[in-house]
């Protein structure tokens, strides 16, 4: 009786805590806890399958992906109200789960695990191929959820929606597990032969467990898609399936309350491990999320070994449970409990609920906005250009006062998401170079008396991470603007959100034409560098004049970034495009090898190769062409063409012939050019690098790019005036006219107007010369302003 009363009291306390979270936590913290509830729903479904019916799954992330895309397609394409798509996702995933359960009915143990693992690995790729439905590599952007309830913010409403759904699903699971179905599942788990002998329809109940488990995961995926307002296959890697299994085991396999603990741990443990290690080492902090997952995975393997999950023999689970029962009955201190048995002690109602309540309170009160909201990320809080204390609320008095969000009397807080890791990690140096210039600017008077503080977070070139990290910067860190966010897919995925919040998205580090062309639709978004279609137009004009009979092969990244370059080339060649372009070979981001694409291009008869890639695959393409004995004329897109990356390709190929004569474009001064050593801009660049970024590569043109954009931002912020507001920045950017950026070639302006946001439209054609290991200009500045049309 007392234990029942105590459990009820704890339940009431937990309910009050859960209901109070959105009213005592910030909007971003509330969203973080909502993500934890979403993970808890998914883990509860996994517990139904693995913990209660004894069927191990290593691919449950596949059902989250299907649930998320069901909602995305329903909202985006079918115009179904978003609330109606949640049961739709459950139904679709439930049916698929039932079908998979039928197909896998004869598999057990490790064999079932491998089959589901294959499902988790294959599903994102299959979805990616369905471009007309899923958007392919572009994903689907959803409108953010708005609260229909007066007095509730959008984040509060969404959290309460997640809480209500989670509570209903937990109660439903408890009822199912308490009736005949639950008893049948436990009988099957403890021994299929014994269950069958007692009249249990083993095949039916195993398949039913798959269906219900998948339906729960579908609901979680649906809510996840609504939370991020962006659904992409990159959000559902196979690591997500492993993370869910880890959460289920550590939270308490075979327990209902353990799913909630597992959800909280899945969301928050990597974050707090990261924060704990950050004072010791930034490198350790960056590695923390992956290390935590690795350690917990070892726990899972220990449990699997102790419980004989890998055994196909009947009755092993039953023997383990009998032994646990006997150990508890005898209370024999010499009887050693298995790891799973020790974890299951936490499964007693009062202890489990107390842990949940305490954890919820701590997380709601203490969450500090580290990267979150999705599969655990490797991103860590990055260094800033001003002391953290300087971003606190402004002190009273003084000539300057806080004039807008992110602006205090002393500081201007700006933020970005950039790929410090992942397939485009080479671009990570750009943010570091920008940060170095901000340090220089701060030490030389700052911005009308204020210091710039630059916080950049690692999104690993993955839009699924860009979305929650951007929300963190805006809602938790409260940045004044975002600056230098990198990646076409990444920045388009948050463009709607930032414009909806009226947060300037300044100088996105991408030349995607859409950022300049659609300025009327997205008035808070501004590009900087020449657009990709403009660069391709320059190539096409040159090739039409000098080699009009060329046979062109194109290798390009299969997303908006690569497609934009290809579109510009096709438009520039005009009516001759279909005749001149003999083959086009796309490749996915992160593709480990491009040899097959290069071989197809060679066999097509192409004598000219266009490489529209990020640096790593560009290097692979150049090396593969040389190793295939193919020596075409090569055009290399500018964002992969800095000297260190061309030299890396030459070194990998083992012959300078692999890179000699490469054609590209330039508009920034070249730090590798000895002829520019005495240029004032290059001297300033070297001065800033030496003092503020000594670990950076001096010859890397990406660092020049980072400083050039930082110089422009400093200029814009100064011109926006001491009463710094977001609107003042937008107005200044709209009428931008810079001709003295020291890192740009003289005579190339950076110019916007109320009717034209193509900031830089002039570039030189240049050819790489291995005799000097550098590019040599082969043209005057070529201007394509007015020639670029979008779409």
PDB file of C-alpha atoms in Angstrom, residues 97-363:
ATOM      1  CA  UNK A  97       6.637  -2.909 -39.682  1.00  0.00           C
ATOM      2  CA  UNK A  98       4.059  -5.684 -39.949  1.00  0.00           C
ATOM      3  CA  UNK A  99       5.343  -6.600 -43.416  1.00  0.00           C
ATOM      4  CA  UNK A 100       8.942  -6.643 -42.221  1.00  0.00           C
ATOM      5  CA  UNK A 101       7.912  -8.676 -39.190  1.00  0.00           C
ATOM      6  CA  UNK A 102       6.383 -11.278 -41.490  1.00  0.00           C
ATOM      7  CA  UNK A 103       9.511 -11.405 -43.627  1.00  0.00           C
ATOM      8  CA  UNK A 104      11.850 -11.633 -40.634  1.00  0.00           C
ATOM      9  CA  UNK A 105       9.679 -13.990 -38.615  1.00  0.00           C
ATOM     10  CA  UNK A 106      12.096 -16.910 -38.893  1.00  0.00           C
ATOM     11  CA  UNK A 107      15.158 -14.876 -37.901  1.00  0.00           C
ATOM     12  CA  UNK A 108      16.442 -14.684 -34.344  1.00  0.00           C
ATOM     13  CA  UNK A 109      19.289 -13.155 -32.386  1.00  0.00           C
ATOM     14  CA  UNK A 110      22.204 -11.766 -34.314  1.00  0.00           C
ATOM     15  CA  UNK A 111      20.661 -12.762 -37.643  1.00  0.00           C
ATOM     16  CA  UNK A 112      17.615 -10.609 -36.980  1.00  0.00           C
ATOM     17  CA  UNK A 113      19.903  -7.834 -35.785  1.00  0.00           C
ATOM     18  CA  UNK A 114      21.890  -7.930 -39.015  1.00  0.00           C
ATOM     19  CA  UNK A 115      18.715  -7.917 -41.106  1.00  0.00           C
ATOM     20  CA  UNK A 116      17.369  -4.852 -39.306  1.00  0.00           C
ATOM     21  CA  UNK A 117      20.790  -3.207 -39.485  1.00  0.00           C
ATOM     22  CA  UNK A 118      20.651  -3.577 -43.261  1.00  0.00           C
ATOM     23  CA  UNK A 119      17.215  -1.947 -43.159  1.00  0.00           C
ATOM     24  CA  UNK A 120      18.591   1.008 -41.220  1.00  0.00           C
ATOM     25  CA  UNK A 121      21.499   1.465 -43.616  1.00  0.00           C
ATOM     26  CA  UNK A 122      19.505   1.047 -46.827  1.00  0.00           C
ATOM     27  CA  UNK A 123      16.382   3.079 -46.054  1.00  0.00           C
ATOM     28  CA  UNK A 124      17.959   6.587 -46.226  1.00  0.00           C
ATOM     29  CA  UNK A 125      19.547   5.757 -49.583  1.00  0.00           C
ATOM     30  CA  UNK A 126      16.284   4.382 -50.955  1.00  0.00           C
ATOM     31  CA  UNK A 127      14.421   7.490 -49.803  1.00  0.00           C
ATOM     32  CA  UNK A 128      17.104   9.726 -51.282  1.00  0.00           C
ATOM     33  CA  UNK A 129      16.541   8.183 -54.707  1.00  0.00           C
ATOM     34  CA  UNK A 130      12.823   9.062 -54.632  1.00  0.00           C
ATOM     35  CA  UNK A 131      13.529  12.658 -55.580  1.00  0.00           C
ATOM     36  CA  UNK A 132      10.006  13.514 -56.696  1.00  0.00           C
ATOM     37  CA  UNK A 133       8.618  12.518 -53.297  1.00  0.00           C
ATOM     38  CA  UNK A 134      11.381  13.198 -50.788  1.00  0.00           C
ATOM     39  CA  UNK A 135      13.307  15.997 -52.468  1.00  0.00           C
ATOM     40  CA  UNK A 136      16.336  13.707 -52.749  1.00  0.00           C
ATOM     41  CA  UNK A 137      19.479  15.253 -51.330  1.00  0.00           C
ATOM     42  CA  UNK A 138      17.676  18.591 -50.978  1.00  0.00           C
ATOM     43  CA  UNK A 139      15.177  17.287 -48.435  1.00  0.00           C
ATOM     44  CA  UNK A 140      11.883  18.991 -47.677  1.00  0.00           C
ATOM     45  CA  UNK A 141      11.512  22.272 -45.811  1.00  0.00           C
ATOM     46  CA  UNK A 142       8.344  22.551 -43.741  1.00  0.00           C
ATOM     47  CA  UNK A 143       6.628  25.665 -42.423  1.00  0.00           C
ATOM     48  CA  UNK A 144       7.333  26.081 -38.717  1.00  0.00           C
ATOM     49  CA  UNK A 145       4.540  25.113 -36.342  1.00  0.00           C
ATOM     50  CA  UNK A 146       2.671  28.103 -34.975  1.00  0.00           C
ATOM     51  CA  UNK A 147       0.734  27.994 -31.748  1.00  0.00           C
ATOM     52  CA  UNK A 148      -3.055  28.118 -32.167  1.00  0.00           C
ATOM     53  CA  UNK A 149      -3.457  28.796 -28.444  1.00  0.00           C
ATOM     54  CA  UNK A 150      -3.349  32.376 -27.220  1.00  0.00           C
ATOM     55  CA  UNK A 151      -0.724  32.851 -24.544  1.00  0.00           C
ATOM     56  CA  UNK A 152       1.418  29.897 -25.629  1.00  0.00           C
ATOM     57  CA  UNK A 153       4.547  30.436 -27.685  1.00  0.00           C
ATOM     58  CA  UNK A 154       5.265  28.153 -30.623  1.00  0.00           C
ATOM     59  CA  UNK A 155       7.867  26.208 -28.622  1.00  0.00           C
ATOM     60  CA  UNK A 156       5.564  25.861 -25.618  1.00  0.00           C
ATOM     61  CA  UNK A 157       2.721  24.577 -27.764  1.00  0.00           C
ATOM     62  CA  UNK A 158       4.910  22.061 -29.582  1.00  0.00           C
ATOM     63  CA  UNK A 159       6.388  20.792 -26.326  1.00  0.00           C
ATOM     64  CA  UNK A 160       2.939  20.286 -24.808  1.00  0.00           C
ATOM     65  CA  UNK A 161       1.856  18.503 -27.994  1.00  0.00           C
ATOM     66  CA  UNK A 162       4.833  16.141 -27.688  1.00  0.00           C
ATOM     67  CA  UNK A 163       4.130  15.663 -23.987  1.00  0.00           C
ATOM     68  CA  UNK A 164       0.475  14.798 -24.582  1.00  0.00           C
ATOM     69  CA  UNK A 165       1.319  12.326 -27.339  1.00  0.00           C
ATOM     70  CA  UNK A 166       4.114  10.758 -25.298  1.00  0.00           C
ATOM     71  CA  UNK A 167       1.877  10.408 -22.239  1.00  0.00           C
ATOM     72  CA  UNK A 168      -0.843   8.764 -24.309  1.00  0.00           C
ATOM     73  CA  UNK A 169       1.588   6.338 -25.917  1.00  0.00           C
ATOM     74  CA  UNK A 170       3.171   5.429 -22.575  1.00  0.00           C
ATOM     75  CA  UNK A 171      -0.259   4.703 -21.075  1.00  0.00           C
ATOM     76  CA  UNK A 172      -1.191   2.682 -24.157  1.00  0.00           C
ATOM     77  CA  UNK A 173       2.009   0.653 -23.892  1.00  0.00           C
ATOM     78  CA  UNK A 174       1.383  -0.017 -20.203  1.00  0.00           C
ATOM     79  CA  UNK A 175      -2.123  -1.262 -20.956  1.00  0.00           C
ATOM     80  CA  UNK A 176      -0.963  -3.485 -23.811  1.00  0.00           C
ATOM     81  CA  UNK A 177       1.823  -4.966 -21.742  1.00  0.00           C
ATOM     82  CA  UNK A 178      -0.549  -5.636 -18.880  1.00  0.00           C
ATOM     83  CA  UNK A 179      -3.030  -7.658 -20.909  1.00  0.00           C
ATOM     84  CA  UNK A 180      -2.895 -10.886 -22.873  1.00  0.00           C
ATOM     85  CA  UNK A 181      -0.707  -9.413 -25.615  1.00  0.00           C
ATOM     86  CA  UNK A 182       1.963  -8.339 -23.167  1.00  0.00           C
ATOM     87  CA  UNK A 183       1.967 -11.725 -21.462  1.00  0.00           C
ATOM     88  CA  UNK A 184       2.280 -13.421 -24.845  1.00  0.00           C
ATOM     89  CA  UNK A 185       5.246 -11.210 -25.759  1.00  0.00           C
ATOM     90  CA  UNK A 186       7.027 -12.028 -22.528  1.00  0.00           C
ATOM     91  CA  UNK A 187       6.372 -15.719 -23.055  1.00  0.00           C
ATOM     92  CA  UNK A 188       7.853 -15.520 -26.552  1.00  0.00           C
ATOM     93  CA  UNK A 189      10.825 -13.561 -25.247  1.00  0.00           C
ATOM     94  CA  UNK A 190      11.533 -16.114 -22.526  1.00  0.00           C
ATOM     95  CA  UNK A 191      11.329 -19.087 -24.856  1.00  0.00           C
ATOM     96  CA  UNK A 192       9.529 -19.600 -28.142  1.00  0.00           C
ATOM     97  CA  UNK A 193       9.201 -23.373 -27.795  1.00  0.00           C
ATOM     98  CA  UNK A 194       7.701 -23.097 -24.332  1.00  0.00           C
ATOM     99  CA  UNK A 195       5.360 -20.313 -25.473  1.00  0.00           C
ATOM    100  CA  UNK A 196       4.170 -22.379 -28.415  1.00  0.00           C
ATOM    101  CA  UNK A 197       3.606 -25.343 -26.114  1.00  0.00           C
ATOM    102  CA  UNK A 198       1.236 -23.210 -24.039  1.00  0.00           C
ATOM    103  CA  UNK A 199      -0.764 -22.238 -27.125  1.00  0.00           C
ATOM    104  CA  UNK A 200       0.813 -18.863 -27.936  1.00  0.00           C
ATOM    105  CA  UNK A 201       0.790 -18.029 -31.653  1.00  0.00           C
ATOM    106  CA  UNK A 202       4.468 -17.109 -31.768  1.00  0.00           C
ATOM    107  CA  UNK A 203       4.558 -15.823 -35.346  1.00  0.00           C
ATOM    108  CA  UNK A 204       1.520 -13.593 -34.886  1.00  0.00           C
ATOM    109  CA  UNK A 205       2.739 -11.964 -31.686  1.00  0.00           C
ATOM    110  CA  UNK A 206       6.261 -11.414 -33.008  1.00  0.00           C
ATOM    111  CA  UNK A 207       4.855  -9.731 -36.102  1.00  0.00           C
ATOM    112  CA  UNK A 208       2.444  -7.667 -34.003  1.00  0.00           C
ATOM    113  CA  UNK A 209       5.366  -6.438 -31.888  1.00  0.00           C
ATOM    114  CA  UNK A 210       7.146  -5.300 -35.044  1.00  0.00           C
ATOM    115  CA  UNK A 211       4.060  -3.423 -36.223  1.00  0.00           C
ATOM    116  CA  UNK A 212       3.429  -1.616 -32.921  1.00  0.00           C
ATOM    117  CA  UNK A 213       7.109  -0.844 -32.449  1.00  0.00           C
ATOM    118  CA  UNK A 214       7.338   0.612 -35.967  1.00  0.00           C
ATOM    119  CA  UNK A 215       4.173   2.670 -35.423  1.00  0.00           C
ATOM    120  CA  UNK A 216       5.702   4.236 -32.296  1.00  0.00           C
ATOM    121  CA  UNK A 217       8.870   5.025 -34.245  1.00  0.00           C
ATOM    122  CA  UNK A 218       6.740   6.550 -37.010  1.00  0.00           C
ATOM    123  CA  UNK A 219       5.113   8.916 -34.529  1.00  0.00           C
ATOM    124  CA  UNK A 220       8.553   9.883 -33.215  1.00  0.00           C
ATOM    125  CA  UNK A 221       9.805  10.503 -36.754  1.00  0.00           C
ATOM    126  CA  UNK A 222       6.755  12.616 -37.557  1.00  0.00           C
ATOM    127  CA  UNK A 223       7.301  14.789 -34.495  1.00  0.00           C
ATOM    128  CA  UNK A 224      11.004  15.034 -35.269  1.00  0.00           C
ATOM    129  CA  UNK A 225      10.247  16.366 -38.738  1.00  0.00           C
ATOM    130  CA  UNK A 226       7.821  18.914 -37.330  1.00  0.00           C
ATOM    131  CA  UNK A 227      10.359  19.974 -34.703  1.00  0.00           C
ATOM    132  CA  UNK A 228      13.167  20.631 -37.169  1.00  0.00           C
ATOM    133  CA  UNK A 229      10.884  21.953 -39.945  1.00  0.00           C
ATOM    134  CA  UNK A 230      13.320  20.261 -42.314  1.00  0.00           C
ATOM    135  CA  UNK A 231      13.379  16.597 -43.290  1.00  0.00           C
ATOM    136  CA  UNK A 232      16.405  15.110 -45.001  1.00  0.00           C
ATOM    137  CA  UNK A 233      17.782  11.594 -45.264  1.00  0.00           C
ATOM    138  CA  UNK A 234      20.977  12.880 -43.648  1.00  0.00           C
ATOM    139  CA  UNK A 235      19.063  13.197 -40.379  1.00  0.00           C
ATOM    140  CA  UNK A 236      18.639   9.423 -40.145  1.00  0.00           C
ATOM    141  CA  UNK A 237      22.031   7.714 -40.428  1.00  0.00           C
ATOM    142  CA  UNK A 238      22.437   4.189 -39.117  1.00  0.00           C
ATOM    143  CA  UNK A 239      24.118   5.664 -36.030  1.00  0.00           C
ATOM    144  CA  UNK A 240      20.686   6.890 -34.968  1.00  0.00           C
ATOM    145  CA  UNK A 241      19.467   3.294 -34.731  1.00  0.00           C
ATOM    146  CA  UNK A 242      22.441   2.431 -32.543  1.00  0.00           C
ATOM    147  CA  UNK A 243      21.827   5.496 -30.369  1.00  0.00           C
ATOM    148  CA  UNK A 244      18.218   4.399 -29.813  1.00  0.00           C
ATOM    149  CA  UNK A 245      19.309   0.905 -28.800  1.00  0.00           C
ATOM    150  CA  UNK A 246      21.900   2.371 -26.452  1.00  0.00           C
ATOM    151  CA  UNK A 247      19.223   4.594 -24.896  1.00  0.00           C
ATOM    152  CA  UNK A 248      16.895   1.626 -24.458  1.00  0.00           C
ATOM    153  CA  UNK A 249      19.514  -0.499 -22.715  1.00  0.00           C
ATOM    154  CA  UNK A 250      20.949   2.207 -20.480  1.00  0.00           C
ATOM    155  CA  UNK A 251      17.496   3.513 -19.594  1.00  0.00           C
ATOM    156  CA  UNK A 252      16.364   0.004 -18.727  1.00  0.00           C
ATOM    157  CA  UNK A 253      15.632  -2.629 -21.326  1.00  0.00           C
ATOM    158  CA  UNK A 254      12.253  -4.247 -20.857  1.00  0.00           C
ATOM    159  CA  UNK A 255      10.851  -1.388 -18.776  1.00  0.00           C
ATOM    160  CA  UNK A 256       8.375   1.319 -19.710  1.00  0.00           C
ATOM    161  CA  UNK A 257       9.797   4.113 -17.582  1.00  0.00           C
ATOM    162  CA  UNK A 258      13.269   3.306 -18.884  1.00  0.00           C
ATOM    163  CA  UNK A 259      12.295   4.702 -22.273  1.00  0.00           C
ATOM    164  CA  UNK A 260      11.912   8.156 -20.752  1.00  0.00           C
ATOM    165  CA  UNK A 261      15.303   7.955 -19.097  1.00  0.00           C
ATOM    166  CA  UNK A 262      16.740   6.661 -22.361  1.00  0.00           C
ATOM    167  CA  UNK A 263      15.267   9.598 -24.267  1.00  0.00           C
ATOM    168  CA  UNK A 264      16.718  12.111 -21.831  1.00  0.00           C
ATOM    169  CA  UNK A 265      20.128  10.443 -21.932  1.00  0.00           C
ATOM    170  CA  UNK A 266      20.124  10.202 -25.730  1.00  0.00           C
ATOM    171  CA  UNK A 267      19.447  13.916 -26.042  1.00  0.00           C
ATOM    172  CA  UNK A 268      21.421  15.379 -23.164  1.00  0.00           C
ATOM    173  CA  UNK A 269      24.292  13.087 -22.169  1.00  0.00           C
ATOM    174  CA  UNK A 270      26.480  13.892 -25.198  1.00  0.00           C
ATOM    175  CA  UNK A 271      25.808  17.589 -24.655  1.00  0.00           C
ATOM    176  CA  UNK A 272      26.871  17.619 -21.022  1.00  0.00           C
ATOM    177  CA  UNK A 273      29.880  15.417 -21.692  1.00  0.00           C
ATOM    178  CA  UNK A 274      30.900  18.001 -24.251  1.00  0.00           C
ATOM    179  CA  UNK A 275      30.439  20.892 -21.863  1.00  0.00           C
ATOM    180  CA  UNK A 276      32.316  19.071 -19.104  1.00  0.00           C
ATOM    181  CA  UNK A 277      35.364  18.543 -21.293  1.00  0.00           C
ATOM    182  CA  UNK A 278      35.365  21.936 -22.994  1.00  0.00           C
ATOM    183  CA  UNK A 279      37.419  23.682 -20.252  1.00  0.00           C
ATOM    184  CA  UNK A 280      40.038  20.935 -20.537  1.00  0.00           C
ATOM    185  CA  UNK A 281      40.372  20.714 -24.287  1.00  0.00           C
ATOM    186  CA  UNK A 282      38.347  21.790 -27.301  1.00  0.00           C
ATOM    187  CA  UNK A 283      39.509  18.647 -29.119  1.00  0.00           C
ATOM    188  CA  UNK A 284      38.262  16.461 -26.270  1.00  0.00           C
ATOM    189  CA  UNK A 285      34.975  18.349 -26.263  1.00  0.00           C
ATOM    190  CA  UNK A 286      34.577  17.787 -29.998  1.00  0.00           C
ATOM    191  CA  UNK A 287      35.140  14.062 -29.487  1.00  0.00           C
ATOM    192  CA  UNK A 288      32.850  13.800 -26.456  1.00  0.00           C
ATOM    193  CA  UNK A 289      29.520  12.939 -28.151  1.00  0.00           C
ATOM    194  CA  UNK A 290      31.036  10.143 -30.190  1.00  0.00           C
ATOM    195  CA  UNK A 291      33.030   8.875 -27.220  1.00  0.00           C
ATOM    196  CA  UNK A 292      29.936   8.770 -25.017  1.00  0.00           C
ATOM    197  CA  UNK A 293      28.054   6.819 -27.655  1.00  0.00           C
ATOM    198  CA  UNK A 294      30.992   4.440 -28.009  1.00  0.00           C
ATOM    199  CA  UNK A 295      31.198   3.790 -24.287  1.00  0.00           C
ATOM    200  CA  UNK A 296      27.480   3.221 -24.024  1.00  0.00           C
ATOM    201  CA  UNK A 297      27.632   0.899 -27.020  1.00  0.00           C
ATOM    202  CA  UNK A 298      30.115  -1.218 -25.073  1.00  0.00           C
ATOM    203  CA  UNK A 299      27.513  -1.340 -22.311  1.00  0.00           C
ATOM    204  CA  UNK A 300      24.997  -2.610 -24.856  1.00  0.00           C
ATOM    205  CA  UNK A 301      27.413  -5.285 -26.038  1.00  0.00           C
ATOM    206  CA  UNK A 302      28.003  -6.297 -22.433  1.00  0.00           C
ATOM    207  CA  UNK A 303      24.283  -6.651 -21.879  1.00  0.00           C
ATOM    208  CA  UNK A 304      23.916  -8.554 -25.138  1.00  0.00           C
ATOM    209  CA  UNK A 305      26.616 -10.974 -24.074  1.00  0.00           C
ATOM    210  CA  UNK A 306      25.235 -11.383 -20.574  1.00  0.00           C
ATOM    211  CA  UNK A 307      21.728 -12.029 -21.871  1.00  0.00           C
ATOM    212  CA  UNK A 308      22.872 -14.220 -24.776  1.00  0.00           C
ATOM    213  CA  UNK A 309      21.126 -12.061 -27.413  1.00  0.00           C
ATOM    214  CA  UNK A 310      23.511 -13.517 -29.951  1.00  0.00           C
ATOM    215  CA  UNK A 311      22.435 -17.047 -29.168  1.00  0.00           C
ATOM    216  CA  UNK A 312      19.822 -18.785 -31.281  1.00  0.00           C
ATOM    217  CA  UNK A 313      19.320 -21.518 -28.738  1.00  0.00           C
ATOM    218  CA  UNK A 314      15.903 -21.704 -27.086  1.00  0.00           C
ATOM    219  CA  UNK A 315      15.427 -20.793 -23.500  1.00  0.00           C
ATOM    220  CA  UNK A 316      18.586 -18.757 -22.883  1.00  0.00           C
ATOM    221  CA  UNK A 317      16.657 -15.606 -22.007  1.00  0.00           C
ATOM    222  CA  UNK A 318      14.378 -17.625 -19.754  1.00  0.00           C
ATOM    223  CA  UNK A 319      17.348 -19.117 -17.926  1.00  0.00           C
ATOM    224  CA  UNK A 320      18.836 -15.655 -17.422  1.00  0.00           C
ATOM    225  CA  UNK A 321      15.585 -14.331 -15.954  1.00  0.00           C
ATOM    226  CA  UNK A 322      15.206 -17.382 -13.730  1.00  0.00           C
ATOM    227  CA  UNK A 323      18.716 -16.801 -12.433  1.00  0.00           C
ATOM    228  CA  UNK A 324      17.928 -13.141 -11.752  1.00  0.00           C
ATOM    229  CA  UNK A 325      14.803 -14.122  -9.839  1.00  0.00           C
ATOM    230  CA  UNK A 326      16.726 -16.702  -7.814  1.00  0.00           C
ATOM    231  CA  UNK A 327      19.477 -14.223  -7.000  1.00  0.00           C
ATOM    232  CA  UNK A 328      16.960 -11.705  -5.705  1.00  0.00           C
ATOM    233  CA  UNK A 329      15.046 -14.324  -3.740  1.00  0.00           C
ATOM    234  CA  UNK A 330      18.149 -15.649  -2.028  1.00  0.00           C
ATOM    235  CA  UNK A 331      19.705 -12.174  -1.586  1.00  0.00           C
ATOM    236  CA  UNK A 332      22.991 -13.993  -1.802  1.00  0.00           C
ATOM    237  CA  UNK A 333      25.841 -11.476  -1.910  1.00  0.00           C
ATOM    238  CA  UNK A 334      27.978 -14.033  -3.731  1.00  0.00           C
ATOM    239  CA  UNK A 335      25.423 -14.364  -6.521  1.00  0.00           C
ATOM    240  CA  UNK A 336      26.553 -11.914  -9.184  1.00  0.00           C
ATOM    241  CA  UNK A 337      23.831 -10.079 -11.117  1.00  0.00           C
ATOM    242  CA  UNK A 338      24.341  -9.453 -14.802  1.00  0.00           C
ATOM    243  CA  UNK A 339      24.751  -5.883 -16.024  1.00  0.00           C
ATOM    244  CA  UNK A 340      21.219  -5.906 -17.368  1.00  0.00           C
ATOM    245  CA  UNK A 341      19.939  -7.113 -13.979  1.00  0.00           C
ATOM    246  CA  UNK A 342      21.754  -4.281 -12.250  1.00  0.00           C
ATOM    247  CA  UNK A 343      20.248  -1.786 -14.687  1.00  0.00           C
ATOM    248  CA  UNK A 344      16.822  -3.301 -14.139  1.00  0.00           C
ATOM    249  CA  UNK A 345      16.968  -2.444 -10.433  1.00  0.00           C
ATOM    250  CA  UNK A 346      16.429   1.120 -11.569  1.00  0.00           C
ATOM    251  CA  UNK A 347      13.179  -0.173 -13.032  1.00  0.00           C
ATOM    252  CA  UNK A 348      11.353  -0.159  -9.697  1.00  0.00           C
ATOM    253  CA  UNK A 349       8.650   2.501  -9.969  1.00  0.00           C
ATOM    254  CA  UNK A 350       9.679   4.817  -7.156  1.00  0.00           C
ATOM    255  CA  UNK A 351      13.377   4.836  -7.985  1.00  0.00           C
ATOM    256  CA  UNK A 352      12.822   5.182 -11.734  1.00  0.00           C
ATOM    257  CA  UNK A 353      10.289   7.989 -11.440  1.00  0.00           C
ATOM    258  CA  UNK A 354      12.435   9.839  -8.942  1.00  0.00           C
ATOM    259  CA  UNK A 355      15.338   9.711 -11.374  1.00  0.00           C
ATOM    260  CA  UNK A 356      13.140  10.955 -14.188  1.00  0.00           C
ATOM    261  CA  UNK A 357      11.804  13.830 -12.104  1.00  0.00           C
ATOM    262  CA  UNK A 358      15.231  14.889 -10.927  1.00  0.00           C
ATOM    263  CA  UNK A 359      16.680  14.615 -14.408  1.00  0.00           C
ATOM    264  CA  UNK A 360      13.864  16.633 -15.955  1.00  0.00           C
ATOM    265  CA  UNK A 361      14.247  19.395 -13.391  1.00  0.00           C
ATOM    266  CA  UNK A 362      17.995  19.525 -13.807  1.00  0.00           C
ATOM    267  CA  UNK A 363      17.843  19.583 -17.576  1.00  0.00           C
TER     268      UNK A 363
END
